[in-house]
């Protein structure tokens, strides 16, 4: 059986490892990626920019990973077409690969605003190692950087530029506050305080109208929708991502908010599976269809897809599509599930500088935010995920005493884990 | 056969011996006194919780389908040949993003004293007989290190696992 995997990031790697682990040594594995390098962690690109990490240290797996796993690794080749009836994919150099089962793990690409000057030298997105390298090569000459977008990637990029020594870093946010999709007002304000202390500046309700080149053709400023023009010699666009669905769409596969997959991660094309940022998922809590766009989901989908490619029929449970953990300066933040609901409880703990928000629907915890101390966050996540009755634990949860809740969740007869003695 | 730390919840008296032993075993100095003198900050990777009369030690279950493995965006969390799930000793370094903390249903992952890397049970405290420090220190037999058949290992993860881990599961 020949398994071909397109994309060797979170989803692709998890799939390859699972294919080998469950498929044994006889499965033939081939991996293709258009990036020229060994797999690296996209999420650590800000650390690379900041100079906290090297290209070597953001690699995802140890040296010699592919040979050891018995994977033929084709790096630097884009897959340009998929012919499902012939069971073939075509690489840009003209090569063809035949497959028995294919995994499309092509991820997502940044959404760039359709405004004049977006191709100006000095305007970037931060998604690939190449992006980071090019950006870093400009650093010595950059005195003003402008970040467009107050989401996770935008803020991480902004802080990284500041740490790297860019004197002026301004974040232009379309909304009236930061992290509208991840945090409530209180937690967002805590993040803003932390980042302001680190020297970042913020402009709210601001959308770019044009990127303005200077006399040498490189970026000179960003014009905002309200008419203001702000000087900048570097701009980073962080306005979300769009799933890479072209291959599947052009092959006639169904596409919604991402590649459509069933609960076995099968696309509508025979023997073609998909996982990671390129797929559409159904949110566990809201039932809404949305693109995946999270590291953890990409890895777990890669794992499930691989099992299903081997014929093991493992149904992928609908995921939580809000599942974020981040650190801004000295502030840790975890945000999971819904932000609003029937009953919202909030508490600020002065001694540890920790803010907690719990969202309940009936007996059930459907979402939470922790900002400050995030210890035990996984217990909250587990409650959101399983839907176990949690209202009776609200005080403990609000006080951050997650450990007690773990004990409380063991039904009396199970309190002996196993027959010992 | 794999060996696992099993918890007999009925026997824990909450004496915290396991925590002390765990913390000390993970210092360079290997003794509390010397570690503190050397400026080390011993941190336990096992937790003892109390709810009403119920007390119990909780540590990493080294889950079969460990959610922390999926969540680790640095590639630092890995499973060793003996089944131990750890973020130490590999080529990739933990960056302290707390993704693992966010998904561990047992709340069994903590941070180092400086708050920069995640700390969890790595079983790197075993003596010549292969017994972990927390088990050696437990005076009541609430912690037992024993061989488990794959089947019962599964069942056990099932017991604690199903309760909290929910959708984690296969494959
Ligand atoms: C700066 C930054 C910070 C982030 N921080 C977080 C975070 O804290 N938490 C979190 O959950 N997520 C975070 N993310 C998102 C996370 O990185 C993604 O969810 C994750 O990488 C998705 O993995 P994937 O395998 O689905 O796809 P990707 O990582 O996008 O990889 C897909 C790969 O496929 C390749 N490819 C695409 N098309 C083709 C083709 N036709 N032929 C060959 N190869 C192709 C691409 O070049 C790429 O290498 C962050 C992302 C960025 C950029």
mmCIF file of C-alpha atoms in Angstrom, chain A residues 14 18 21-22 41-44 47 53 56-63 156 284 295-296 299-300 303-304 307 314-315 317 323-327 332 334-336 368 374-379 381-383 385-386 388 393 396 402-411 414-418 420-421, chain B residues 5-11 47 49-51 54-58 61 64-67 69-77 91-107 109-111 114-116 141-142 144 156-160 162-171:
data_model
loop_
_atom_site.group_PDB
_atom_site.id
_atom_site.type_symbol
_atom_site.label_atom_id
_atom_site.label_comp_id
_atom_site.label_asym_id
_atom_site.label_seq_id
_atom_site.Cartn_x
_atom_site.Cartn_y
_atom_site.Cartn_z
ATOM 1 C CA UNK A 14 1.280 13.315 12.927
ATOM 2 C CA UNK A 18 0.708 7.184 12.924
ATOM 3 C CA UNK A 21 3.100 3.077 14.098
ATOM 4 C CA UNK A 22 -0.190 1.423 13.192
ATOM 5 C CA UNK A 41 7.156 24.808 13.877
ATOM 6 C CA UNK A 42 5.272 27.702 12.345
ATOM 7 C CA UNK A 43 4.130 28.748 15.810
ATOM 8 C CA UNK A 44 7.747 29.411 16.786
ATOM 9 C CA UNK A 47 10.606 33.362 18.544
ATOM 10 C CA UNK A 53 15.439 30.668 18.644
ATOM 11 C CA UNK A 56 17.872 24.774 13.866
ATOM 12 C CA UNK A 57 15.981 24.925 17.123
ATOM 13 C CA UNK A 58 12.526 25.452 15.626
ATOM 14 C CA UNK A 59 12.703 22.181 13.712
ATOM 15 C CA UNK A 60 9.798 19.936 14.667
ATOM 16 C CA UNK A 61 11.656 16.651 14.723
ATOM 17 C CA UNK A 62 15.224 15.482 15.270
ATOM 18 C CA UNK A 63 17.721 15.228 12.420
ATOM 19 C CA UNK A 156 3.116 37.627 18.645
ATOM 20 C CA UNK A 284 -18.326 20.625 19.155
ATOM 21 C CA UNK A 295 -2.183 23.323 15.851
ATOM 22 C CA UNK A 296 -3.722 20.800 18.258
ATOM 23 C CA UNK A 299 -2.135 17.053 14.893
ATOM 24 C CA UNK A 300 -5.132 15.063 16.128
ATOM 25 C CA UNK A 303 -3.537 10.986 13.647
ATOM 26 C CA UNK A 304 -7.175 10.070 12.982
ATOM 27 C CA UNK A 307 -5.796 5.412 11.179
ATOM 28 C CA UNK A 314 -11.756 5.762 13.824
ATOM 29 C CA UNK A 315 -14.426 8.397 13.995
ATOM 30 C CA UNK A 317 -15.143 13.569 17.449
ATOM 31 C CA UNK A 323 -8.574 26.312 22.056
ATOM 32 C CA UNK A 324 -5.797 28.808 22.590
ATOM 33 C CA UNK A 325 -2.875 29.116 24.900
ATOM 34 C CA UNK A 326 -0.439 31.952 24.573
ATOM 35 C CA UNK A 327 2.107 33.905 26.522
ATOM 36 C CA UNK A 332 -0.141 33.578 30.255
ATOM 37 C CA UNK A 334 -5.729 30.215 27.971
ATOM 38 C CA UNK A 335 -9.091 30.568 26.229
ATOM 39 C CA UNK A 336 -11.332 27.628 25.386
ATOM 40 C CA UNK A 368 -13.521 29.671 30.068
ATOM 41 C CA UNK A 374 -3.147 28.968 34.008
ATOM 42 C CA UNK A 375 -2.306 25.949 36.143
ATOM 43 C CA UNK A 376 -4.831 23.156 35.805
ATOM 44 C CA UNK A 377 -6.320 24.669 32.635
ATOM 45 C CA UNK A 378 -6.648 21.202 31.147
ATOM 46 C CA UNK A 379 -9.187 20.226 33.777
ATOM 47 C CA UNK A 381 -10.889 22.030 29.023
ATOM 48 C CA UNK A 382 -11.825 18.458 29.893
ATOM 49 C CA UNK A 383 -15.072 19.649 31.482
ATOM 50 C CA UNK A 385 -15.084 18.795 26.147
ATOM 51 C CA UNK A 386 -16.934 16.075 28.017
ATOM 52 C CA UNK A 388 -19.880 16.611 32.558
ATOM 53 C CA UNK A 393 -17.694 22.935 40.938
ATOM 54 C CA UNK A 396 -13.494 25.707 42.984
ATOM 55 C CA UNK A 402 -8.767 22.422 39.522
ATOM 56 C CA UNK A 403 -7.055 19.555 41.337
ATOM 57 C CA UNK A 404 -9.966 19.183 43.704
ATOM 58 C CA UNK A 405 -12.294 19.007 40.782
ATOM 59 C CA UNK A 406 -10.294 16.101 39.370
ATOM 60 C CA UNK A 407 -10.952 14.229 42.603
ATOM 61 C CA UNK A 408 -14.566 15.227 42.584
ATOM 62 C CA UNK A 409 -14.974 13.860 39.100
ATOM 63 C CA UNK A 410 -14.011 10.368 40.149
ATOM 64 C CA UNK A 411 -17.239 8.539 40.919
ATOM 65 C CA UNK A 414 -13.881 4.276 40.845
ATOM 66 C CA UNK A 415 -11.848 5.858 43.545
ATOM 67 C CA UNK A 416 -9.734 2.737 43.645
ATOM 68 C CA UNK A 417 -8.068 2.992 40.312
ATOM 69 C CA UNK A 418 -7.245 -0.641 40.030
ATOM 70 C CA UNK A 420 -3.969 -3.641 44.035
ATOM 71 C CA UNK A 421 -2.751 -5.907 46.913
ATOM 72 C CA UNK B 5 2.270 3.840 38.549
ATOM 73 C CA UNK B 6 -1.148 2.867 39.832
ATOM 74 C CA UNK B 7 -3.040 4.866 42.400
ATOM 75 C CA UNK B 8 -5.022 3.264 45.184
ATOM 76 C CA UNK B 9 -7.184 6.221 46.055
ATOM 77 C CA UNK B 10 -8.423 4.662 49.285
ATOM 78 C CA UNK B 11 -4.987 4.555 50.867
ATOM 79 C CA UNK B 47 0.173 16.525 43.107
ATOM 80 C CA UNK B 49 -5.376 16.933 46.215
ATOM 81 C CA UNK B 50 -8.009 16.871 48.890
ATOM 82 C CA UNK B 51 -11.733 17.146 48.500
ATOM 83 C CA UNK B 54 -10.927 12.287 49.998
ATOM 84 C CA UNK B 55 -7.200 12.664 49.402
ATOM 85 C CA UNK B 56 -5.276 11.444 46.436
ATOM 86 C CA UNK B 57 -2.041 11.757 44.540
ATOM 87 C CA UNK B 58 -2.418 12.634 40.868
ATOM 88 C CA UNK B 61 -0.943 8.880 33.391
ATOM 89 C CA UNK B 64 -2.147 6.013 25.340
ATOM 90 C CA UNK B 65 -3.484 8.844 23.172
ATOM 91 C CA UNK B 66 -1.846 11.612 25.111
ATOM 92 C CA UNK B 67 -3.431 14.969 24.217
ATOM 93 C CA UNK B 69 1.574 15.054 22.360
ATOM 94 C CA UNK B 70 -0.877 16.538 19.855
ATOM 95 C CA UNK B 71 -0.769 19.930 21.488
ATOM 96 C CA UNK B 72 2.989 20.429 21.657
ATOM 97 C CA UNK B 73 3.788 22.986 18.992
ATOM 98 C CA UNK B 74 7.519 22.823 19.661
ATOM 99 C CA UNK B 75 7.765 19.083 18.999
ATOM 100 C CA UNK B 76 9.318 18.772 22.439
ATOM 101 C CA UNK B 77 6.788 16.348 23.932
ATOM 102 C CA UNK B 91 16.385 17.288 20.597
ATOM 103 C CA UNK B 92 13.490 19.761 20.627
ATOM 104 C CA UNK B 93 13.153 22.105 23.595
ATOM 105 C CA UNK B 94 10.031 23.051 25.519
ATOM 106 C CA UNK B 95 9.168 26.722 24.980
ATOM 107 C CA UNK B 96 6.631 27.134 27.785
ATOM 108 C CA UNK B 97 3.599 27.837 25.583
ATOM 109 C CA UNK B 98 1.362 25.826 27.973
ATOM 110 C CA UNK B 99 -0.517 24.121 25.176
ATOM 111 C CA UNK B 100 0.033 20.840 27.050
ATOM 112 C CA UNK B 101 -1.230 22.410 30.272
ATOM 113 C CA UNK B 102 -4.357 23.494 28.382
ATOM 114 C CA UNK B 103 -5.228 19.959 27.288
ATOM 115 C CA UNK B 104 -4.100 17.693 30.158
ATOM 116 C CA UNK B 105 -7.367 16.470 31.694
ATOM 117 C CA UNK B 106 -5.657 15.552 34.966
ATOM 118 C CA UNK B 107 -3.990 18.903 35.463
ATOM 119 C CA UNK B 109 1.556 19.328 34.053
ATOM 120 C CA UNK B 110 3.042 22.260 35.913
ATOM 121 C CA UNK B 111 5.781 24.787 35.228
ATOM 122 C CA UNK B 114 10.846 30.430 36.712
ATOM 123 C CA UNK B 115 7.667 29.738 34.731
ATOM 124 C CA UNK B 116 9.499 29.094 31.479
ATOM 125 C CA UNK B 141 0.884 1.822 49.441
ATOM 126 C CA UNK B 142 -1.329 4.375 47.751
ATOM 127 C CA UNK B 144 2.273 1.172 43.395
ATOM 128 C CA UNK B 156 -7.050 1.629 33.607
ATOM 129 C CA UNK B 157 -6.664 4.526 31.235
ATOM 130 C CA UNK B 158 -10.263 3.720 30.531
ATOM 131 C CA UNK B 159 -11.260 4.171 34.156
ATOM 132 C CA UNK B 160 -9.588 7.459 34.908
ATOM 133 C CA UNK B 162 -13.006 8.067 30.240
ATOM 134 C CA UNK B 163 -14.097 10.108 33.158
ATOM 135 C CA UNK B 164 -12.169 13.202 32.272
ATOM 136 C CA UNK B 165 -10.425 12.792 28.981
ATOM 137 C CA UNK B 166 -13.645 12.471 27.064
ATOM 138 C CA UNK B 167 -13.156 12.758 23.358
ATOM 139 C CA UNK B 168 -9.391 12.148 23.491
ATOM 140 C CA UNK B 169 -9.572 8.399 22.851
ATOM 141 C CA UNK B 170 -8.447 6.538 19.773
ATOM 142 C CA UNK B 171 -6.329 6.097 17.755
#
